Coordinates of C-alpha atoms in Angstrom, one line a residue:
Chain A
X125 CA 317.0 -73.7 -59.8
X126 CA 317.8 -70.2 -61.7
X127 CA 314.2 -69.6 -62.1
X128 CA 313.7 -70.3 -58.7
X129 CA 316.2 -68.0 -57.5
X130 CA 314.9 -65.1 -60.1
X131 CA 311.5 -66.0 -58.5
X132 CA 312.6 -65.5 -55.0
X133 CA 314.4 -62.3 -55.5
X134 CA 311.4 -60.8 -57.6
X135 CA 309.2 -61.7 -54.3
X136 CA 311.8 -60.8 -51.4
X137 CA 313.2 -57.7 -52.4
X138 CA 311.4 -54.8 -51.1
X139 CA 312.6 -52.9 -54.2
X140 CA 311.3 -55.1 -56.8
X141 CA 311.8 -54.5 -60.3
X142 CA 308.9 -53.2 -62.4
X143 CA 306.7 -55.7 -63.7
X144 CA 305.4 -55.1 -66.9
X145 CA 305.4 -51.9 -66.0
X146 CA 301.8 -52.2 -64.6
X147 CA 302.9 -51.0 -60.8
X148 CA 305.6 -48.5 -59.5
X149 CA 307.8 -50.3 -57.4
X150 CA 307.4 -49.2 -53.8
X151 CA 310.1 -49.0 -51.5
X152 CA 309.2 -49.9 -47.8
X153 CA 310.6 -47.5 -45.2
X154 CA 310.0 -47.4 -41.5
X155 CA 307.0 -45.1 -42.4
X156 CA 305.3 -47.5 -44.5
X157 CA 306.3 -50.5 -41.7
X158 CA 304.8 -48.6 -38.7
X159 CA 301.5 -47.5 -40.7
X160 CA 301.2 -51.4 -41.7
X161 CA 301.9 -52.7 -38.0
X162 CA 299.1 -50.5 -36.9
X163 CA 296.7 -50.9 -39.5
X164 CA 297.1 -54.6 -38.9
X165 CA 296.6 -53.9 -34.8
X166 CA 293.3 -52.3 -35.8
X167 CA 292.0 -54.5 -38.2
X168 CA 289.6 -52.2 -40.4
X169 CA 289.9 -48.5 -40.4
X170 CA 287.8 -45.8 -41.8
X171 CA 289.1 -43.2 -44.1
X172 CA 289.5 -40.3 -41.8
X173 CA 291.6 -42.5 -38.8
X174 CA 293.8 -43.9 -41.9
X175 CA 294.9 -40.2 -42.8
X176 CA 295.3 -39.3 -39.3
X177 CA 297.1 -42.7 -39.1
X178 CA 299.6 -41.8 -42.2
X179 CA 300.0 -38.5 -40.5
X180 CA 301.5 -39.8 -37.2
X181 CA 303.9 -42.4 -39.0
X182 CA 305.5 -39.6 -41.3
X183 CA 305.2 -37.6 -37.6
X184 CA 307.3 -40.3 -36.1
X185 CA 309.9 -41.3 -38.6
X186 CA 310.2 -38.4 -41.3
X187 CA 309.3 -35.2 -39.9
X188 CA 310.8 -33.6 -43.0
X189 CA 309.1 -35.7 -45.5
X190 CA 306.1 -34.3 -47.2
X191 CA 303.2 -36.9 -46.5
X192 CA 302.4 -38.7 -49.9
X193 CA 298.9 -39.0 -51.3
X194 CA 297.1 -41.3 -49.7
X195 CA 296.2 -43.4 -52.8
X196 CA 299.6 -43.4 -53.5
X197 CA 300.9 -44.5 -50.3
X198 CA 298.6 -47.5 -50.3
X199 CA 299.4 -48.2 -53.9
X200 CA 303.6 -48.5 -52.8
X201 CA 303.0 -50.3 -50.2
X202 CA 300.5 -52.6 -52.2
X203 CA 302.8 -53.0 -54.6
X204 CA 305.4 -54.7 -52.1
X205 CA 302.5 -56.9 -50.1
X206 CA 301.8 -58.2 -54.2
X207 CA 304.0 -60.9 -53.7
X208 CA 302.8 -61.9 -50.3
X209 CA 299.1 -62.2 -51.9
X210 CA 297.7 -59.8 -49.2
X211 CA 296.8 -56.0 -50.2
X212 CA 295.4 -53.3 -48.2
X213 CA 291.8 -52.9 -49.8
X214 CA 289.3 -50.1 -49.9
X215 CA 285.8 -50.6 -49.3
X216 CA 282.6 -48.8 -48.4
X217 CA 280.2 -49.0 -45.8
X218 CA 277.0 -50.2 -47.8
X219 CA 274.5 -47.9 -45.8
X220 CA 276.2 -44.7 -45.9
X221 CA 279.5 -45.0 -48.2
X222 CA 281.8 -44.4 -45.8
X223 CA 285.1 -45.7 -47.3
X224 CA 286.9 -48.1 -45.0
X225 CA 290.4 -50.0 -45.1
X226 CA 291.6 -53.3 -43.8
X227 CA 294.5 -55.3 -44.8
X228 CA 293.0 -58.5 -46.4
X229 CA 294.7 -62.0 -47.2
X230 CA 294.0 -62.3 -50.8
X231 CA 294.9 -66.4 -50.2
X232 CA 292.2 -67.6 -48.0
X233 CA 289.4 -68.7 -49.4
X234 CA 287.7 -69.7 -46.2
X235 CA 286.1 -68.1 -43.1
X236 CA 289.6 -69.1 -41.9
X237 CA 290.5 -65.6 -40.4
X238 CA 287.7 -66.3 -37.7
X239 CA 288.7 -69.8 -37.2
X240 CA 291.0 -69.1 -34.3
X241 CA 288.4 -67.0 -32.9
X242 CA 286.0 -69.4 -32.7
X243 CA 284.7 -72.9 -31.9
X244 CA 283.1 -74.9 -34.2
X245 CA 279.7 -74.5 -33.1
X246 CA 280.1 -70.7 -33.5
X247 CA 281.5 -70.5 -36.8
X248 CA 279.0 -72.4 -38.2
X249 CA 276.2 -70.1 -36.4
X250 CA 278.2 -67.6 -38.2
X251 CA 278.0 -69.4 -41.8
X252 CA 274.1 -69.9 -41.8
X253 CA 273.6 -66.2 -40.5
X254 CA 276.0 -65.4 -43.6
X255 CA 273.8 -67.7 -45.9
X256 CA 270.6 -66.2 -44.7
X257 CA 271.9 -62.3 -45.1
X258 CA 273.0 -63.8 -48.6
X259 CA 269.7 -65.2 -49.5
X260 CA 267.8 -62.5 -48.3
X261 CA 266.1 -60.1 -50.2
X262 CA 267.0 -56.7 -47.8
X263 CA 270.3 -57.9 -46.6
X264 CA 269.2 -58.6 -43.2
X265 CA 268.3 -61.7 -41.4
X266 CA 266.5 -61.5 -38.0
X267 CA 267.4 -62.6 -34.9
X268 CA 264.6 -65.0 -34.8
X269 CA 265.5 -66.8 -38.1
X270 CA 269.0 -67.5 -37.2
X271 CA 268.7 -69.0 -33.7
X272 CA 265.9 -71.3 -35.1
X273 CA 269.1 -72.9 -36.7
X274 CA 270.8 -73.6 -33.5
X275 CA 269.9 -77.2 -33.6
X276 CA 271.8 -77.9 -36.9
X277 CA 274.7 -76.2 -36.0
X278 CA 277.6 -78.8 -36.3
X279 CA 280.0 -79.6 -33.0
X280 CA 278.4 -78.9 -29.5
X281 CA 274.9 -78.4 -29.4
X282 CA 274.3 -74.8 -28.8
X283 CA 271.2 -73.1 -27.0
X284 CA 269.2 -70.1 -28.2
X285 CA 270.3 -68.1 -25.2
X286 CA 274.1 -68.7 -25.7
X287 CA 273.6 -68.3 -29.7
X288 CA 272.2 -64.9 -28.8
X289 CA 275.6 -63.9 -26.7
X290 CA 277.4 -65.5 -29.7
X291 CA 275.8 -63.4 -32.1
X292 CA 276.9 -60.3 -29.9
X293 CA 280.4 -61.3 -30.0
X294 CA 280.3 -61.2 -33.5
X295 CA 279.1 -57.6 -33.4
X296 CA 281.6 -56.5 -31.3
X297 CA 284.4 -58.4 -33.4
X298 CA 283.0 -56.4 -36.2
X299 CA 281.7 -59.4 -38.5
X300 CA 277.9 -58.5 -38.2
X301 CA 276.2 -55.5 -37.9
X302 CA 272.8 -55.5 -36.1
X303 CA 270.0 -53.1 -36.4
X304 CA 266.4 -53.1 -34.7
X305 CA 267.0 -57.1 -34.0
X306 CA 268.4 -58.1 -37.4
X307 CA 272.1 -58.6 -38.6
X308 CA 274.0 -57.7 -41.7
X309 CA 277.2 -57.8 -42.9
X310 CA 280.0 -55.7 -41.3
X311 CA 282.0 -53.7 -44.1
X312 CA 284.8 -55.5 -42.6
X313 CA 283.5 -59.0 -43.2
X314 CA 282.5 -57.8 -46.6
X315 CA 286.1 -56.9 -47.5
X316 CA 288.1 -59.9 -45.9
X317 CA 285.4 -62.4 -47.3
X318 CA 284.1 -61.2 -50.6
X319 CA 286.1 -63.6 -52.5
X320 CA 285.1 -66.3 -50.3
X321 CA 281.8 -65.5 -50.4
X322 CA 281.5 -65.2 -54.5
X323 CA 283.1 -68.9 -54.6
X324 CA 281.0 -70.3 -52.1
X325 CA 277.5 -69.1 -53.5
X326 CA 278.0 -68.0 -56.6
X327 CA 274.3 -68.6 -57.4
X328 CA 272.8 -66.7 -54.6
X329 CA 275.4 -63.5 -54.2
X330 CA 274.4 -60.2 -55.4
X331 CA 276.2 -58.0 -57.5
X332 CA 276.1 -54.4 -57.7
X333 CA 275.2 -52.9 -61.1
X334 CA 277.6 -50.1 -60.7
X335 CA 280.8 -51.4 -59.2
X336 CA 280.3 -55.0 -59.7
X337 CA 281.3 -55.4 -56.1
X338 CA 279.7 -58.0 -54.0
X339 CA 276.3 -56.3 -52.7
X340 CA 274.6 -57.6 -49.4
X341 CA 272.4 -54.0 -48.9
X342 CA 270.9 -52.0 -51.6
X343 CA 268.3 -51.0 -53.8
X344 CA 267.0 -52.7 -56.7
X345 CA 264.8 -52.0 -59.8
X346 CA 261.6 -53.4 -59.8
X347 CA 261.2 -53.8 -63.5
X348 CA 264.4 -56.0 -64.6
X349 CA 265.6 -56.5 -60.8
X350 CA 269.0 -55.1 -61.4
X351 CA 270.6 -54.2 -57.8
X352 CA 272.9 -51.0 -56.7
X353 CA 274.6 -50.6 -53.5
X354 CA 273.2 -47.0 -51.9
X355 CA 276.4 -45.3 -52.1
X356 CA 276.5 -46.1 -55.7
X357 CA 273.5 -45.2 -56.6
X358 CA 273.7 -41.6 -54.5
X359 CA 277.1 -41.5 -56.9
X360 CA 275.5 -42.3 -60.0
X361 CA 271.9 -40.2 -60.0
X362 CA 274.0 -37.3 -58.3
X363 CA 273.6 -35.1 -61.5
X364 CA 270.2 -36.0 -62.8
X365 CA 267.0 -34.7 -62.3
X366 CA 264.8 -37.5 -63.3
X367 CA 266.6 -40.8 -61.7
X368 CA 266.2 -43.8 -64.5
X369 CA 266.9 -47.4 -64.3
X370 CA 271.1 -47.8 -66.1
X371 CA 269.6 -51.3 -67.0
X372 CA 266.1 -51.0 -68.3
X373 CA 265.8 -47.0 -68.4
X374 CA 262.6 -47.5 -66.5
X375 CA 262.0 -44.7 -63.8
X376 CA 263.8 -45.5 -60.5
X377 CA 261.6 -46.0 -57.8
X378 CA 263.7 -45.5 -54.7
X379 CA 264.5 -42.3 -52.9
X380 CA 268.3 -41.3 -53.7
X381 CA 270.3 -41.0 -50.8
X382 CA 273.2 -38.2 -50.2
X383 CA 276.9 -38.9 -51.4
X384 CA 278.9 -39.0 -48.5
X385 CA 281.0 -36.1 -48.3
X386 CA 283.8 -36.8 -45.1
X387 CA 284.0 -32.7 -44.9
X388 CA 280.6 -32.5 -43.7
X389 CA 280.7 -35.4 -41.2
X390 CA 284.2 -33.7 -39.5
X391 CA 281.8 -30.6 -39.2
X392 CA 279.1 -32.3 -37.6
X393 CA 281.8 -33.2 -34.7
X394 CA 283.5 -36.4 -33.5
X395 CA 280.8 -37.0 -31.4
X396 CA 278.2 -37.6 -34.2
X397 CA 280.8 -39.7 -36.1
X398 CA 281.5 -41.9 -32.7
X399 CA 277.2 -42.2 -32.2
X400 CA 276.8 -43.4 -36.0
X401 CA 279.5 -46.0 -35.7
X402 CA 277.9 -47.5 -32.0
X403 CA 274.3 -46.7 -33.5
X404 CA 274.9 -50.4 -34.4
X405 CA 275.8 -51.9 -30.8
X406 CA 272.9 -50.0 -28.7
X407 CA 270.5 -52.3 -27.1
Chain B
X209 CA 306.4 -82.3 -26.0
X210 CA 309.3 -85.2 -26.0
X211 CA 308.4 -85.7 -29.3
X212 CA 308.7 -82.0 -30.5
X213 CA 312.4 -82.1 -29.2
X214 CA 313.2 -85.1 -31.3
X215 CA 312.2 -83.5 -34.6
X216 CA 314.0 -81.2 -36.5
X217 CA 311.5 -78.7 -36.1
X218 CA 312.1 -77.8 -32.5
X219 CA 310.9 -74.2 -31.1
X220 CA 314.4 -73.4 -29.8
X221 CA 316.7 -73.5 -32.6
X222 CA 313.8 -72.6 -34.8
X223 CA 313.5 -69.5 -32.5
X224 CA 317.3 -69.1 -33.3
X225 CA 316.3 -68.9 -36.8
X226 CA 313.9 -66.3 -36.2
X227 CA 315.7 -64.4 -34.2
X228 CA 319.5 -63.7 -33.2
X229 CA 319.2 -60.4 -32.1
X230 CA 319.5 -61.1 -28.8
X231 CA 322.2 -63.1 -29.0
X232 CA 324.4 -60.9 -32.1
X233 CA 324.6 -57.4 -31.1
X234 CA 326.9 -54.7 -32.7
X235 CA 329.8 -56.0 -31.7
X236 CA 329.6 -59.5 -33.3
X237 CA 331.2 -62.4 -31.4
X238 CA 333.8 -64.0 -33.5
X239 CA 332.5 -67.2 -33.3
X240 CA 329.4 -66.8 -35.5
X241 CA 329.2 -68.9 -38.7
X242 CA 329.3 -67.1 -41.9
X243 CA 325.3 -67.7 -42.6
X244 CA 324.7 -65.6 -39.6
X245 CA 326.8 -63.0 -40.8
X246 CA 325.7 -63.0 -44.3
X247 CA 322.3 -62.8 -42.8
X248 CA 323.2 -59.6 -40.5
X249 CA 323.9 -57.8 -43.7
X250 CA 321.0 -59.1 -46.0
X251 CA 318.9 -57.5 -43.2
X252 CA 320.0 -54.2 -43.9
X253 CA 320.5 -51.1 -42.4
X254 CA 317.1 -50.4 -40.8
X255 CA 316.6 -53.8 -38.8
X256 CA 318.7 -55.5 -36.6
X257 CA 320.6 -59.0 -37.9
X258 CA 318.6 -61.9 -38.4
X259 CA 319.6 -65.5 -39.0
X260 CA 320.5 -68.3 -37.3
X261 CA 323.3 -68.5 -34.6
X262 CA 324.2 -72.1 -35.1
X263 CA 323.1 -74.1 -38.1
X264 CA 324.0 -77.8 -37.7
X265 CA 322.7 -78.6 -41.1
X266 CA 325.1 -78.5 -44.0
X267 CA 325.4 -75.1 -45.5
X268 CA 326.7 -73.4 -48.8
X269 CA 330.5 -72.2 -48.8
X270 CA 330.2 -68.4 -47.3
X271 CA 330.0 -65.9 -50.0
X272 CA 330.8 -62.1 -49.6
X273 CA 328.1 -60.3 -48.1
X274 CA 326.6 -58.1 -51.0
X275 CA 323.3 -56.6 -51.9
X276 CA 321.9 -59.6 -53.3
X277 CA 322.2 -61.4 -49.9
X278 CA 318.7 -61.7 -49.2
X279 CA 317.6 -64.2 -52.0
X280 CA 321.1 -66.1 -51.2
X281 CA 320.1 -66.5 -47.6
X282 CA 316.8 -67.8 -48.6
X283 CA 318.0 -70.0 -51.1
X284 CA 320.4 -71.5 -48.6
X285 CA 317.0 -72.1 -46.5
X286 CA 315.5 -74.2 -49.1
X287 CA 319.1 -75.7 -50.0
X288 CA 319.4 -76.4 -46.1
X289 CA 315.9 -78.4 -46.2
X290 CA 317.5 -80.2 -49.3
X291 CA 320.5 -80.8 -47.5
X292 CA 318.5 -82.3 -44.8
X293 CA 316.7 -84.7 -47.0
X294 CA 320.2 -85.7 -48.3
X295 CA 321.4 -86.6 -44.9
X296 CA 318.5 -88.8 -44.5
X297 CA 318.7 -90.6 -47.6
X298 CA 318.2 -93.9 -45.9
X299 CA 314.7 -93.6 -45.1
X300 CA 312.6 -92.6 -48.2
X301 CA 311.2 -89.6 -46.2
X302 CA 308.5 -87.5 -48.4
X303 CA 309.9 -86.0 -51.6
X304 CA 311.1 -82.1 -50.6
X305 CA 308.8 -79.6 -51.7
X306 CA 309.7 -77.1 -54.1
X307 CA 310.8 -73.9 -53.1
X308 CA 307.5 -72.2 -54.2
X309 CA 305.9 -74.5 -51.9
X310 CA 308.2 -73.4 -48.9
X311 CA 307.3 -69.7 -49.9
X312 CA 304.0 -70.3 -49.6
X313 CA 303.9 -72.0 -46.4
X314 CA 306.3 -68.8 -45.0
X315 CA 303.5 -66.3 -46.4
X316 CA 300.7 -68.5 -44.6
X317 CA 302.5 -68.6 -41.5
X318 CA 303.1 -65.1 -41.5
X319 CA 299.4 -64.2 -41.7
X320 CA 298.7 -66.6 -39.2
X321 CA 301.0 -65.0 -36.9
X322 CA 300.0 -60.9 -37.9
X323 CA 296.2 -62.7 -37.0
X324 CA 296.7 -64.2 -33.8
X325 CA 298.7 -61.1 -32.4
X326 CA 295.9 -58.9 -33.9
X327 CA 293.7 -60.6 -31.5
X328 CA 296.3 -60.6 -28.6
X329 CA 296.2 -64.3 -28.8
X330 CA 299.3 -66.3 -27.7
X331 CA 301.2 -67.3 -30.2
X332 CA 301.6 -71.5 -29.5
X333 CA 304.7 -72.8 -31.2
X334 CA 302.8 -76.4 -31.2
X335 CA 299.7 -74.0 -32.8
X336 CA 301.7 -73.2 -35.5
X337 CA 302.9 -77.0 -36.6
X338 CA 299.6 -78.0 -36.2
X339 CA 297.7 -75.6 -38.1
X340 CA 300.0 -74.0 -40.6
X341 CA 303.3 -76.2 -41.1
X342 CA 301.6 -79.4 -41.3
X343 CA 303.3 -81.8 -43.1
X344 CA 306.4 -79.6 -43.7
X345 CA 307.6 -80.1 -40.4
X346 CA 311.0 -80.7 -41.6
X347 CA 311.4 -77.3 -43.1
X348 CA 309.8 -75.7 -40.4
X349 CA 313.2 -73.6 -39.5
X350 CA 313.6 -72.6 -43.0
X351 CA 310.1 -71.7 -42.8
X352 CA 310.0 -69.7 -39.9
X353 CA 313.1 -68.0 -40.8
X354 CA 311.6 -66.8 -44.4
X355 CA 308.8 -65.9 -42.4
X356 CA 310.9 -63.5 -39.5
X357 CA 312.6 -62.5 -42.4
X358 CA 309.4 -60.8 -44.1
X359 CA 308.2 -59.6 -41.3
X360 CA 311.1 -57.6 -40.3
X361 CA 311.1 -56.1 -44.2
X362 CA 307.9 -55.3 -44.4
X363 CA 306.0 -54.8 -41.0
X364 CA 309.2 -54.4 -39.1
X365 CA 308.2 -56.8 -36.5
X366 CA 310.3 -59.5 -35.0
X367 CA 309.0 -62.9 -34.3
X368 CA 310.5 -63.7 -31.0
X369 CA 310.7 -67.0 -28.9
X370 CA 309.6 -65.4 -25.6
X371 CA 309.6 -68.4 -23.6
X372 CA 311.1 -71.6 -24.3
X373 CA 309.5 -73.0 -21.3
X374 CA 305.8 -72.6 -22.8
X375 CA 306.7 -72.1 -26.5
X376 CA 305.3 -69.1 -27.0
X377 CA 306.3 -66.7 -29.4
X378 CA 305.6 -63.1 -29.9
X379 CA 305.8 -60.2 -32.5
X380 CA 308.0 -57.3 -30.9
X381 CA 308.2 -54.1 -32.4
X382 CA 311.3 -53.4 -34.3
X383 CA 311.2 -49.8 -35.3
X384 CA 313.0 -47.1 -33.2
X385 CA 311.8 -44.8 -31.7
X386 CA 309.8 -46.6 -29.0
X387 CA 307.1 -44.6 -28.2
X388 CA 303.2 -44.8 -27.5
X389 CA 301.4 -45.1 -30.5
X390 CA 297.8 -44.2 -28.8
X391 CA 298.6 -40.7 -29.6
X392 CA 297.6 -41.6 -33.1
X393 CA 294.3 -42.9 -32.4
X394 CA 293.7 -42.5 -28.5
X395 CA 290.1 -41.2 -28.7
X396 CA 288.6 -44.2 -31.2
X397 CA 290.3 -46.9 -29.0
X398 CA 289.2 -46.7 -25.3
X399 CA 290.0 -50.4 -24.5
X400 CA 293.9 -49.4 -23.7
X401 CA 292.8 -46.5 -21.3
X402 CA 290.0 -49.6 -19.6
X403 CA 293.2 -51.9 -19.2
X404 CA 295.9 -49.4 -18.0
X405 CA 293.6 -47.8 -15.5
X406 CA 293.0 -51.2 -13.7
X407 CA 297.0 -51.9 -14.1
X408 CA 297.8 -48.8 -12.7
X409 CA 295.3 -49.4 -9.9
X410 CA 297.1 -52.4 -9.2
X411 CA 300.7 -50.9 -9.6
X412 CA 300.3 -47.7 -7.1
X413 CA 298.7 -49.9 -4.6
X414 CA 301.3 -52.5 -4.5
X415 CA 299.1 -55.7 -4.2
X416 CA 296.1 -57.1 -5.5
X417 CA 292.9 -54.2 -6.6
X418 CA 290.0 -55.9 -4.9
X419 CA 287.2 -55.7 -7.5
X420 CA 284.8 -53.2 -5.3
X421 CA 288.2 -50.7 -5.7
X422 CA 288.4 -51.3 -9.5
X423 CA 284.5 -50.7 -9.7
X424 CA 285.4 -47.5 -8.0
X425 CA 287.9 -46.6 -10.1
X426 CA 285.8 -47.5 -13.3
X427 CA 282.5 -45.3 -11.9
X428 CA 284.8 -42.1 -12.9
X429 CA 284.8 -43.3 -16.7
X430 CA 280.8 -44.2 -16.2
X431 CA 281.2 -48.0 -16.5
X432 CA 278.9 -49.9 -13.9
X433 CA 279.2 -53.8 -14.0
X434 CA 275.4 -54.4 -14.4
X435 CA 275.1 -51.7 -17.3
X436 CA 276.0 -53.0 -20.9
X437 CA 278.0 -49.8 -22.3
X438 CA 277.9 -48.9 -25.9
X439 CA 281.4 -49.3 -26.7
X440 CA 283.2 -52.1 -24.3
X441 CA 279.9 -54.0 -24.1
X442 CA 279.8 -56.2 -20.9
X443 CA 282.9 -54.6 -19.2
X444 CA 282.6 -56.7 -16.4
X445 CA 283.0 -59.8 -18.8
X446 CA 285.3 -58.0 -20.6
X447 CA 287.9 -57.3 -17.8
X448 CA 287.0 -60.9 -15.5
X449 CA 287.1 -62.9 -18.6
X450 CA 288.7 -61.7 -21.7
X451 CA 291.5 -59.5 -20.6
X452 CA 292.3 -62.7 -17.8
X453 CA 292.3 -64.7 -21.2
X454 CA 294.8 -62.6 -22.8
X455 CA 296.9 -62.5 -19.6
X456 CA 296.6 -59.2 -19.2
X457 CA 294.8 -59.6 -15.9
X458 CA 294.9 -62.3 -13.0
X459 CA 291.4 -62.7 -11.5
X460 CA 291.3 -64.8 -8.1
X461 CA 289.3 -65.2 -5.3
X462 CA 290.8 -63.4 -2.0
X463 CA 291.3 -66.4 0.7
X464 CA 289.6 -66.6 4.0
X465 CA 287.2 -64.0 3.0
X466 CA 283.3 -64.6 3.2
X467 CA 281.1 -63.8 1.2
X468 CA 283.5 -64.3 -1.4
X469 CA 285.5 -61.5 -2.7
X470 CA 287.7 -61.2 -6.0
X471 CA 290.9 -59.3 -6.8
X472 CA 292.7 -58.3 -9.7
X473 CA 296.7 -58.9 -10.1
X474 CA 298.9 -57.9 -13.2
X475 CA 298.7 -60.9 -16.0
X476 CA 302.2 -62.3 -17.0
X477 CA 301.6 -60.5 -20.4
X478 CA 301.0 -57.3 -18.9
X479 CA 304.6 -57.8 -17.0
X480 CA 306.0 -58.7 -20.4
X481 CA 304.3 -56.0 -22.5
X482 CA 304.2 -53.1 -20.5
X483 CA 307.1 -51.4 -18.4
X484 CA 306.4 -49.5 -14.9
X485 CA 307.7 -46.5 -16.2
X486 CA 304.5 -46.4 -19.1
X487 CA 302.3 -46.8 -16.1
X488 CA 303.8 -43.7 -14.4
X489 CA 303.4 -41.9 -17.8
X490 CA 299.8 -42.8 -18.0
X491 CA 299.0 -41.7 -14.3
X492 CA 300.5 -38.5 -14.9
X493 CA 298.7 -37.8 -17.8
X494 CA 295.5 -39.0 -16.6
X495 CA 295.8 -37.1 -13.1
X496 CA 297.7 -34.3 -14.6
X497 CA 300.7 -34.6 -12.2
X498 CA 304.2 -35.1 -12.3
X499 CA 305.2 -38.9 -12.4
X500 CA 307.1 -38.3 -8.9
X501 CA 303.9 -37.8 -7.3
X502 CA 304.3 -41.4 -6.6
X503 CA 307.4 -41.1 -5.0
X504 CA 308.3 -45.0 -4.5
X505 CA 306.2 -46.1 -7.6
X506 CA 308.7 -44.2 -9.5
X507 CA 311.7 -45.0 -7.9
X508 CA 310.6 -48.8 -9.1
X509 CA 309.7 -47.6 -12.0
X510 CA 313.0 -46.0 -12.8
X511 CA 314.8 -49.1 -11.5
X512 CA 313.2 -51.3 -13.8
X513 CA 313.7 -49.3 -16.6
X514 CA 317.7 -49.4 -15.5
X515 CA 317.4 -53.1 -15.0
X516 CA 315.6 -53.4 -18.4
X517 CA 318.4 -50.9 -20.5
X518 CA 321.3 -53.2 -18.5
X519 CA 319.9 -56.6 -19.3
X520 CA 319.9 -56.0 -23.1
X521 CA 321.3 -52.7 -24.5
X522 CA 320.6 -53.7 -28.0
X523 CA 316.7 -54.8 -27.5
X524 CA 314.4 -52.4 -28.2
X525 CA 311.7 -51.7 -25.7
X526 CA 309.0 -54.3 -25.1
X527 CA 306.1 -53.8 -27.6
X528 CA 303.2 -52.5 -25.9
X529 CA 300.3 -53.9 -28.2
X530 CA 298.0 -52.7 -25.6
X531 CA 299.0 -48.6 -26.6
X532 CA 298.2 -48.8 -29.9
X533 CA 294.6 -49.8 -29.3

């Protein structure tokens, strides 16, 4: 009983005692609460949005306080969220390395977050698309290949035309990205489902050699087969003149992308940014 | 529905478990039972008191409110579960769950509620029981209480029973000051603007807005019913289906008109979440006019605001989830 009480005290007090000195105890103020509310409302946000959000929350609740460095701010909140098995997770878009943030539930090990949104056959369509994406070499599954699996779906029978619309629903809800008739996972899906994917497809799943996270799109060494995310390639090879595979030392045959620079993006103007994020939705 | 009321876990008492700020104001009536006042202090200065107003089950003897009130209330919640078991020792019911399991269920429910709210879906009590609480139905009240506590402490949100009749809950902001958060991310999420545009059109007209009138207005934003928009997608589907499904709009056929025409009305959710004053402010911003340029509407908005303040002086303004989008 005492153990239970102590456990509960540790979990529920916002001012948690430092646990083994790993993380500084977090303090929840209205600044943090509003930040969490709005982050949850938006689902997934890019870093510059997150910074604006943070500034907004300070403006509303704590005008005089200094705006804490974003990383520390988020770490503070995460130390409170830890006992609830949720966290603000940071990831990056796989094509151009933009940092993104989402509030994710670490306890779920299924596509349960989507479960309330979609019917059984729609969820199964997503699972089929997910499998194709993971098995593919490019990280993309063609619309045709996904639609051909429509007969195998659990639940109510779905026609191909209907399935096309369901796929568009996935795109609008930021689970999938569409590019020229092919589908891959949105960074939000990767953030939220990484654990589920790694547990469900342990053999088929690809991992980045640099950051060791789940890899859907990336470049691979033609000699030894290791894979790297495009932004990881950019960061790793940035200083070198002659890019070589970190594993087998063979010449790296692919074009090295540029490292994502938030300053450059801001100079280009918001229209460019919104065009990029909308690119996937153009028909 | 009748099974629900026979069950220990019925939404009304569960709702009272989750929010008592409607009943207990700063001038706490003397009749409040000790656990509630204990809960009142544990919630701390930053959020209004939470806790049950009447606890039919046996509760531990009242203790002096202290900083440690928080874990004590939760311990009490778990003990209530066990106390209830003790009351029904005649039947060999299921073994009471370990406190850790109740805590886990509370976390699951918290996430469930947050996700439902994120997707603007109705938080329906029977769904909560079916999808999350499951076999822990008997401890549903303590689970709900714990969830509400966490939501208030960590997110600054109140889980409130908005309608006993439909058994709907909603998440209401508990933070002051209450203001439109669209300032933060206004140009990224135009969905709000679209909905507010339609709602204000309906409001200004004073009756339903014909679909043709709505499209005239949306044309200003460059939206057409036949064109897919890069941000909104299928706009027509959005306003006639999705917003309707989320209860922000009502889409009805105009009676006695041939060929058939349809019109839009405010949905129940819009009436709950959006005040007339917010609409006037929106109109003022969009048209760069003073809200008093619509004198009769502005008068209505003032009256509504007064009525809201009189009805519940301690409650915060209804959370406009739309405004943050």
